[in-house]
mmCIF file of C-alpha atoms in Angstrom:
data_model
loop_
_atom_site.group_PDB
_atom_site.id
_atom_site.type_symbol
_atom_site.label_atom_id
_atom_site.label_comp_id
_atom_site.label_asym_id
_atom_site.label_seq_id
_atom_site.Cartn_x
_atom_site.Cartn_y
_atom_site.Cartn_z
ATOM 1 C CA MET A 1 0.000 0.000 0.000
ATOM 2 C CA LYS A 2 1.783 3.117 -1.252
ATOM 3 C CA GLN A 3 -1.088 5.605 -1.006
ATOM 4 C CA PRO A 4 -2.043 7.890 1.881
ATOM 5 C CA ILE A 5 -5.339 7.085 3.590
ATOM 6 C CA PHE A 6 -7.543 10.173 4.028
ATOM 7 C CA PHE A 7 -10.306 10.253 6.657
ATOM 8 C CA ARG A 8 -13.701 11.859 7.033
ATOM 9 C CA PRO A 9 -14.017 13.154 10.611
ATOM 10 C CA VAL A 10 -16.867 12.647 13.052
ATOM 11 C CA PHE A 11 -18.171 15.576 15.121
ATOM 12 C CA GLN A 12 -19.250 15.772 18.743
ATOM 13 C CA GLU A 13 -21.673 18.369 20.081
ATOM 14 C CA ARG A 14 -20.713 19.826 23.447
ATOM 15 C CA ILE A 15 -22.313 22.314 25.834
ATOM 16 C CA TRP A 16 -19.208 24.479 25.461
ATOM 17 C CA GLY A 17 -18.853 24.110 21.672
ATOM 18 C CA GLY A 18 -19.214 26.682 18.913
ATOM 19 C CA THR A 19 -18.843 27.125 15.157
ATOM 20 C CA LYS A 20 -15.075 27.489 14.587
ATOM 21 C CA LEU A 21 -14.801 23.986 13.117
ATOM 22 C CA ARG A 22 -17.033 25.263 10.318
ATOM 23 C CA ASP A 23 -15.752 28.830 10.205
ATOM 24 C CA VAL A 24 -12.025 27.980 10.190
ATOM 25 C CA TYR A 25 -11.912 24.545 8.533
ATOM 26 C CA GLY A 26 -15.099 24.478 6.477
ATOM 27 C CA TYR A 27 -16.437 21.301 8.075
ATOM 28 C CA ASP A 28 -20.135 20.472 7.809
ATOM 29 C CA ILE A 29 -20.866 20.567 11.542
ATOM 30 C CA PRO A 30 -24.107 19.291 13.109
ATOM 31 C CA SER A 31 -24.945 22.428 15.146
ATOM 32 C CA GLU A 32 -23.645 25.705 16.513
ATOM 33 C CA ARG A 33 -22.534 23.882 19.653
ATOM 34 C CA THR A 34 -20.042 21.586 17.956
ATOM 35 C CA GLY A 35 -17.083 21.168 20.266
ATOM 36 C CA GLU A 36 -14.940 18.383 18.830
ATOM 37 C CA CYS A 37 -13.775 17.064 15.489
ATOM 38 C CA TRP A 38 -12.607 13.473 15.992
ATOM 39 C CA ALA A 39 -10.330 13.641 12.986
ATOM 40 C CA ILE A 40 -8.484 10.312 13.203
ATOM 41 C CA SER A 41 -10.340 8.044 15.593
ATOM 42 C CA ALA A 42 -11.019 4.352 16.046
ATOM 43 C CA HIS A 43 -12.810 4.786 19.380
ATOM 44 C CA PRO A 44 -16.288 3.206 19.594
ATOM 45 C CA ASN A 45 -17.757 6.555 20.700
ATOM 46 C CA GLY A 46 -16.891 8.107 17.351
ATOM 47 C CA GLN A 47 -14.977 6.574 14.450
ATOM 48 C CA SER A 48 -13.567 8.440 11.494
ATOM 49 C CA VAL A 49 -14.162 6.796 8.125
ATOM 50 C CA VAL A 50 -11.887 6.328 5.131
ATOM 51 C CA ARG A 51 -12.793 9.072 2.659
ATOM 52 C CA SER A 52 -11.793 7.523 -0.663
ATOM 53 C CA GLY A 53 -9.894 4.738 -2.371
ATOM 54 C CA GLU A 54 -9.947 0.991 -1.871
ATOM 55 C CA TRP A 55 -11.423 1.142 1.653
ATOM 56 C CA ALA A 56 -13.773 4.101 1.188
ATOM 57 C CA GLY A 57 -16.512 4.098 3.817
ATOM 58 C CA MET A 58 -14.668 1.771 6.202
ATOM 59 C CA PRO A 59 -14.333 2.904 9.834
ATOM 60 C CA LEU A 60 -10.769 3.140 11.090
ATOM 61 C CA GLY A 61 -11.415 0.505 13.761
ATOM 62 C CA GLN A 62 -12.449 -2.008 11.112
ATOM 63 C CA LEU A 63 -9.440 -1.112 8.960
ATOM 64 C CA TRP A 64 -7.228 -1.742 12.006
ATOM 65 C CA GLN A 65 -8.776 -5.156 12.666
ATOM 66 C CA GLU A 66 -8.870 -6.408 9.084
ATOM 67 C CA HIS A 67 -5.691 -4.937 7.588
ATOM 68 C CA ARG A 68 -3.051 -4.925 10.288
ATOM 69 C CA GLU A 69 -0.369 -5.004 7.604
ATOM 70 C CA LEU A 70 -1.136 -1.307 6.968
ATOM 71 C CA PHE A 71 0.023 -0.557 10.518
ATOM 72 C CA GLY A 72 3.131 -2.729 10.494
ATOM 73 C CA TYR A 73 1.395 -5.248 12.754
ATOM 74 C CA TYR A 74 1.869 -2.745 15.570
ATOM 75 C CA ASP A 75 1.648 -4.558 18.907
ATOM 76 C CA SER A 76 -1.576 -3.265 20.454
ATOM 77 C CA ASP A 77 -5.083 -4.617 20.981
ATOM 78 C CA ARG A 78 -6.535 -1.400 19.515
ATOM 79 C CA PHE A 79 -5.536 1.560 17.370
ATOM 80 C CA PRO A 80 -3.317 3.536 19.764
ATOM 81 C CA LEU A 81 -4.011 7.223 19.066
ATOM 82 C CA LEU A 82 -6.838 9.712 18.675
ATOM 83 C CA THR A 83 -6.484 13.081 16.933
ATOM 84 C CA LYS A 84 -9.018 15.846 17.680
ATOM 85 C CA ILE A 85 -9.600 19.489 16.904
ATOM 86 C CA ILE A 86 -11.400 21.181 19.813
ATOM 87 C CA ASP A 87 -13.391 24.438 19.657
ATOM 88 C CA ALA A 88 -13.581 25.750 23.225
ATOM 89 C CA ASN A 89 -16.209 28.425 22.673
ATOM 90 C CA ASP A 90 -16.829 28.339 26.441
ATOM 91 C CA ASP A 91 -14.866 26.940 29.394
ATOM 92 C CA LEU A 92 -14.543 23.167 29.515
ATOM 93 C CA SER A 93 -15.032 21.421 32.831
ATOM 94 C CA VAL A 94 -12.039 21.147 35.141
ATOM 95 C CA GLN A 95 -11.059 17.508 34.776
ATOM 96 C CA VAL A 96 -8.460 14.790 35.105
ATOM 97 C CA HIS A 97 -7.758 11.513 33.308
ATOM 98 C CA PRO A 98 -6.683 8.197 34.849
ATOM 99 C CA ASP A 99 -3.637 6.197 33.843
ATOM 100 C CA ASP A 100 -3.885 2.840 32.079
ATOM 101 C CA GLU A 101 -3.848 0.738 35.235
ATOM 102 C CA TYR A 102 -6.637 2.645 36.976
ATOM 103 C CA ALA A 103 -8.789 2.798 33.831
ATOM 104 C CA SER A 104 -8.348 -0.920 33.214
ATOM 105 C CA ASN A 105 -9.529 -1.680 36.756
ATOM 106 C CA TYR A 106 -12.428 0.772 36.970
ATOM 107 C CA GLU A 107 -13.502 1.596 33.387
ATOM 108 C CA LYS A 108 -14.192 -1.819 31.859
ATOM 109 C CA GLY A 109 -10.878 -2.177 30.095
ATOM 110 C CA GLU A 110 -10.728 1.358 28.734
ATOM 111 C CA TRP A 111 -7.274 2.887 28.434
ATOM 112 C CA GLY A 112 -6.058 5.805 30.486
ATOM 113 C CA LYS A 113 -5.526 9.120 28.801
ATOM 114 C CA THR A 114 -2.328 11.066 28.350
ATOM 115 C CA GLU A 115 -2.748 13.859 25.820
ATOM 116 C CA CYS A 116 -1.103 16.970 24.401
ATOM 117 C CA TRP A 117 -2.352 20.243 22.954
ATOM 118 C CA TYR A 118 -1.215 22.445 20.093
ATOM 119 C CA VAL A 119 -2.835 25.887 20.198
ATOM 120 C CA ILE A 120 -4.001 26.571 16.640
ATOM 121 C CA ASP A 121 -5.546 29.929 17.503
ATOM 122 C CA CYS A 122 -6.926 31.779 20.502
ATOM 123 C CA GLU A 123 -8.491 35.018 21.593
ATOM 124 C CA GLU A 124 -6.300 37.623 23.258
ATOM 125 C CA GLY A 125 -5.841 36.802 26.945
ATOM 126 C CA ALA A 126 -7.016 33.197 26.565
ATOM 127 C CA GLU A 127 -6.093 30.822 29.377
ATOM 128 C CA ILE A 128 -5.922 27.204 30.324
ATOM 129 C CA ILE A 129 -6.169 25.591 33.738
ATOM 130 C CA PHE A 130 -3.077 23.462 34.195
ATOM 131 C CA GLY A 131 -2.314 21.954 37.574
ATOM 132 C CA HIS A 132 -3.200 22.752 41.188
ATOM 133 C CA ARG A 133 -1.565 24.178 44.320
ATOM 134 C CA ALA A 134 -2.405 21.478 46.896
ATOM 135 C CA LYS A 135 0.589 19.884 48.583
ATOM 136 C CA THR A 136 -1.181 16.755 49.899
ATOM 137 C CA LYS A 137 -4.195 14.628 49.034
ATOM 138 C CA GLU A 138 -5.846 15.815 52.248
ATOM 139 C CA GLU A 139 -5.381 19.461 51.327
ATOM 140 C CA LEU A 140 -6.634 18.765 47.806
ATOM 141 C CA ALA A 141 -9.783 17.034 49.080
ATOM 142 C CA ASP A 142 -10.457 19.818 51.579
ATOM 143 C CA MET A 143 -10.075 22.619 49.031
ATOM 144 C CA MET A 144 -12.319 20.777 46.578
ATOM 145 C CA LYS A 145 -14.957 20.221 49.275
ATOM 146 C CA ARG A 146 -14.854 23.917 50.197
ATOM 147 C CA GLU A 147 -14.964 24.838 46.478
ATOM 148 C CA GLN A 148 -11.879 27.016 46.826
ATOM 149 C CA TRP A 149 -11.284 26.844 43.093
ATOM 150 C CA ASP A 150 -9.539 30.198 42.678
ATOM 151 C CA GLN A 151 -6.979 29.275 45.323
ATOM 152 C CA LEU A 152 -6.592 25.679 44.139
ATOM 153 C CA LEU A 153 -6.350 25.886 40.358
ATOM 154 C CA GLN A 154 -3.389 27.200 38.380
ATOM 155 C CA ARG A 155 -4.149 29.318 35.318
ATOM 156 C CA VAL A 156 -1.742 29.838 32.427
ATOM 157 C CA GLN A 157 -2.094 32.413 29.640
ATOM 158 C CA VAL A 158 -1.614 30.984 26.165
ATOM 159 C CA LYS A 159 -0.973 32.161 22.623
ATOM 160 C CA ALA A 160 -1.203 30.602 19.169
ATOM 161 C CA GLY A 161 1.606 28.114 18.584
ATOM 162 C CA ASP A 162 1.946 27.044 22.227
ATOM 163 C CA PHE A 163 2.230 23.340 23.042
ATOM 164 C CA PHE A 164 1.331 21.532 26.283
ATOM 165 C CA TYR A 165 1.956 17.944 27.358
ATOM 166 C CA VAL A 166 -0.809 16.678 29.687
ATOM 167 C CA PRO A 167 0.018 13.353 31.395
ATOM 168 C CA SER A 168 -2.702 11.336 33.099
ATOM 169 C CA GLY A 169 -3.255 12.616 36.623
ATOM 170 C CA THR A 170 -2.949 16.289 35.594
ATOM 171 C CA VAL A 171 -5.799 18.628 36.580
ATOM 172 C CA HIS A 172 -6.589 20.650 33.466
ATOM 173 C CA ALA A 173 -9.181 22.531 31.438
ATOM 174 C CA LEU A 174 -9.327 24.461 28.209
ATOM 175 C CA CYS A 175 -10.908 27.857 28.760
ATOM 176 C CA SER A 176 -13.015 29.892 26.347
ATOM 177 C CA GLY A 177 -11.604 31.274 23.131
ATOM 178 C CA LEU A 178 -9.286 28.398 22.238
ATOM 179 C CA LEU A 179 -8.967 26.303 19.096
ATOM 180 C CA ILE A 180 -6.555 23.411 19.614
ATOM 181 C CA LEU A 181 -5.371 20.201 18.041
ATOM 182 C CA GLU A 182 -5.195 17.388 20.578
ATOM 183 C CA THR A 183 -3.195 14.191 20.226
ATOM 184 C CA GLN A 184 -4.089 11.583 22.845
ATOM 185 C CA GLN A 185 -4.296 7.946 23.732
ATOM 186 C CA ASN A 186 -7.297 6.199 22.224
ATOM 187 C CA SER A 187 -9.553 6.753 25.235
ATOM 188 C CA ASP A 188 -12.715 8.638 26.176
ATOM 189 C CA THR A 189 -12.334 8.473 29.966
ATOM 190 C CA THR A 190 -12.658 11.807 31.765
ATOM 191 C CA TYR A 191 -13.351 12.588 35.424
ATOM 192 C CA ARG A 192 -14.987 15.979 35.983
ATOM 193 C CA VAL A 193 -13.742 17.815 39.055
ATOM 194 C CA TYR A 194 -15.694 21.088 38.684
ATOM 195 C CA ASP A 195 -18.145 22.338 36.058
ATOM 196 C CA TYR A 196 -19.109 25.895 37.053
ATOM 197 C CA GLY A 197 -22.573 24.720 38.169
ATOM 198 C CA ARG A 198 -23.719 24.108 34.581
ATOM 199 C CA ARG A 199 -26.731 22.001 33.747
ATOM 200 C CA ASP A 200 -27.344 19.576 30.894
ATOM 201 C CA ARG A 201 -30.104 19.732 28.279
ATOM 202 C CA ASP A 202 -32.567 18.268 30.763
ATOM 203 C CA GLY A 203 -31.806 20.954 33.338
ATOM 204 C CA LYS A 204 -29.898 18.596 35.627
ATOM 205 C CA PRO A 205 -26.454 19.391 37.065
ATOM 206 C CA ARG A 206 -23.756 17.757 34.971
ATOM 207 C CA GLU A 207 -22.246 14.697 36.614
ATOM 208 C CA LEU A 208 -19.033 15.092 38.595
ATOM 209 C CA HIS A 209 -16.598 12.284 39.419
ATOM 210 C CA VAL A 210 -14.970 13.613 42.570
ATOM 211 C CA GLU A 211 -14.029 10.319 44.246
ATOM 212 C CA LYS A 212 -12.362 8.889 41.153
ATOM 213 C CA ALA A 213 -10.681 12.218 40.478
ATOM 214 C CA LEU A 214 -9.188 12.241 43.968
ATOM 215 C CA ASP A 215 -7.902 8.719 43.347
ATOM 216 C CA VAL A 216 -5.969 9.676 40.227
ATOM 217 C CA ILE A 217 -4.869 13.323 40.599
ATOM 218 C CA THR A 218 -1.096 13.641 40.913
ATOM 219 C CA VAL A 219 -0.228 15.390 44.198
ATOM 220 C CA PRO A 220 1.687 17.631 44.295
ATOM 221 C CA HIS A 221 1.294 18.810 40.709
ATOM 222 C CA VAL A 222 4.305 18.027 38.486
ATOM 223 C CA GLN A 223 5.143 20.887 36.152
ATOM 224 C CA GLN A 224 5.803 19.740 32.578
ATOM 225 C CA SER A 225 8.783 21.169 30.727
ATOM 226 C CA ILE A 226 8.713 21.146 26.932
ATOM 227 C CA GLU A 227 12.112 21.255 25.247
ATOM 228 C CA PRO A 228 11.416 21.098 21.518
ATOM 229 C CA THR A 229 13.904 19.873 18.954
ATOM 230 C CA VAL A 230 13.989 22.136 15.892
ATOM 231 C CA VAL A 231 15.480 20.973 12.585
ATOM 232 C CA LYS A 232 15.694 23.596 9.833
ATOM 233 C CA MET A 233 16.100 22.498 6.225
ATOM 234 C CA ALA A 234 16.251 24.329 2.927
ATOM 235 C CA GLY A 235 12.506 24.220 2.386
ATOM 236 C CA ALA A 236 10.995 23.315 5.747
ATOM 237 C CA THR A 237 11.240 23.422 9.533
ATOM 238 C CA VAL A 238 10.384 20.403 11.708
ATOM 239 C CA THR A 239 9.729 21.040 15.406
ATOM 240 C CA THR A 240 9.390 17.946 17.587
ATOM 241 C CA TRP A 241 7.736 18.755 20.912
ATOM 242 C CA VAL A 242 7.396 15.422 22.631
ATOM 243 C CA ARG A 243 8.620 11.835 22.434
ATOM 244 C CA SER A 244 6.782 9.860 25.097
ATOM 245 C CA ASP A 245 5.739 6.277 25.758
ATOM 246 C CA TYR A 246 2.431 7.074 24.041
ATOM 247 C CA PHE A 247 3.227 9.293 21.067
ATOM 248 C CA THR A 248 5.703 11.495 19.256
ATOM 249 C CA VAL A 249 4.277 14.802 18.025
ATOM 250 C CA SER A 250 5.846 17.332 15.652
ATOM 251 C CA LYS A 251 4.950 20.398 13.608
ATOM 252 C CA TRP A 252 6.043 20.483 9.977
ATOM 253 C CA GLU A 253 6.221 23.906 8.327
ATOM 254 C CA VAL A 254 6.790 23.428 4.600
ATOM 255 C CA HIS A 255 7.940 26.350 2.397
ATOM 256 C CA PRO A 256 8.113 25.012 -0.307
ATOM 257 C CA ARG A 257 9.369 21.402 -0.024
ATOM 258 C CA LEU A 258 10.042 18.733 2.599
ATOM 259 C CA GLU A 259 11.526 15.339 1.808
ATOM 260 C CA MET A 260 11.195 12.527 4.354
ATOM 261 C CA GLU A 261 12.380 8.967 4.550
ATOM 262 C CA ARG A 262 10.071 6.106 5.497
ATOM 263 C CA ILE A 263 8.630 6.532 8.995
ATOM 264 C CA GLN A 264 7.610 3.444 10.967
ATOM 265 C CA PRO A 265 5.278 1.954 12.005
ATOM 266 C CA PHE A 266 2.802 4.486 10.525
ATOM 267 C CA LEU A 267 2.268 8.233 10.604
ATOM 268 C CA LEU A 268 -0.746 10.496 11.188
ATOM 269 C CA LEU A 269 -0.864 13.931 9.546
ATOM 270 C CA SER A 270 -3.290 16.832 10.075
ATOM 271 C CA VAL A 271 -3.161 19.878 7.803
ATOM 272 C CA MET A 272 -3.480 22.975 9.987
ATOM 273 C CA ALA A 273 -2.995 25.674 7.347
ATOM 274 C CA GLY A 274 -2.146 26.223 3.712
ATOM 275 C CA THR A 275 -2.279 24.001 0.662
ATOM 276 C CA GLY A 276 0.139 21.610 -0.937
ATOM 277 C CA ALA A 277 0.603 18.014 -2.022
ATOM 278 C CA ILE A 278 2.134 14.788 -0.794
ATOM 279 C CA GLY A 279 3.933 12.703 -3.379
ATOM 280 C CA THR A 280 5.964 9.569 -3.984
ATOM 281 C CA GLU A 281 7.455 8.004 -7.083
ATOM 282 C CA GLU A 282 4.018 6.441 -7.650
ATOM 283 C CA GLY A 283 1.832 9.544 -7.544
ATOM 284 C CA GLU A 284 0.802 12.780 -5.879
ATOM 285 C CA TRP A 285 -2.191 13.695 -3.717
ATOM 286 C CA PRO A 286 -3.423 17.222 -2.888
ATOM 287 C CA LEU A 287 -3.428 18.547 0.672
ATOM 288 C CA GLN A 288 -5.617 21.309 1.992
ATOM 289 C CA LYS A 289 -6.411 22.839 5.362
ATOM 290 C CA GLY A 290 -8.547 20.468 7.421
ATOM 291 C CA ASP A 291 -7.329 17.241 5.796
ATOM 292 C CA HIS A 292 -6.377 14.305 8.034
ATOM 293 C CA LEU A 293 -4.508 11.287 6.716
ATOM 294 C CA LEU A 294 -2.502 8.224 7.635
ATOM 295 C CA LEU A 295 0.674 7.100 5.901
ATOM 296 C CA PRO A 296 0.688 3.310 6.210
ATOM 297 C CA TYR A 297 3.557 0.952 6.930
ATOM 298 C CA GLN A 298 6.166 0.838 4.166
ATOM 299 C CA PHE A 299 4.755 3.984 2.562
ATOM 300 C CA GLY A 300 8.330 4.682 1.531
ATOM 301 C CA PRO A 301 10.199 7.967 0.986
ATOM 302 C CA PHE A 302 7.868 10.890 0.265
ATOM 303 C CA ARG A 303 7.830 14.621 -0.313
ATOM 304 C CA ILE A 304 5.457 17.390 0.719
ATOM 305 C CA THR A 305 5.347 20.475 -1.487
ATOM 306 C CA GLY A 306 3.561 23.803 -1.239
ATOM 307 C CA HIS A 307 3.133 26.241 1.607
ATOM 308 C CA VAL A 308 1.539 24.153 4.295
ATOM 309 C CA GLN A 309 1.644 23.523 8.053
ATOM 310 C CA LEU A 310 0.996 20.048 9.421
ATOM 311 C CA ILE A 311 0.948 18.286 12.782
ATOM 312 C CA ALA A 312 2.507 14.809 12.606
ATOM 313 C CA SER A 313 2.110 12.081 15.199
ATOM 314 C CA GLN A 314 3.007 8.433 15.610
ATOM 315 C CA PRO A 315 2.935 5.886 18.433
#
């Protein structure tokens, strides 16, 4: 298989969602409260589908099960990653994710969730919640019980182009005015810590998961330090932000040409801006803003041409 596999995303409506997925990327969103584009996903709660070619219409999960050769027979019982674009039109709940061991024990075999964020765009003064100030579990529980959120939660101002690594156990939240690309483990397990007293469509308070959150929150908070590796070439710049046990994530800025050798076991690409093409000795395929694709095992050497910015990830 020497062709890229393009995907059609699936969209998730959220109480905090908006219209940027349509306004910025031209997606056909289901409503004006669309919060998430699950761009490359094999999770049962929302699977992206092959857009064209030999497997057109096939969900990624089925492709993974039936054609493991495309993924280099990667050693995993499920597709390992999930790529999202998130429109935080309003504040997301303050939340935390479990690690693999806790999720396996308490979430019916679901994986834990370590993730990372690339800030595509944001309003001036936009913030995230990232970490807490409690020194012990007892202090954490007491401050949560007393709802001392301003004293407990750490806020960080952000700007377009920022990158954050969010290991399981990290208290976090995207705040209003953010458009981000998220790379994460293939999991949909989230424990809400605080939700600003919001109610769901039926007028009921949204569910919190305080006991489980207290089980998994890392105390004290561990500050994450990002030390990117930047490689400048004649026609491109590649910035690698993170190489972890779960994923490697990079930004590729192509002006006007990037040549890459074969990357194993497979590679996920999301086009953040611009237009271009990806080509091999066997053909060339156009790229435009909002495209999401997978380069399968043994795709071989390839080139990307044009003026285009991509986020690349691999397990």
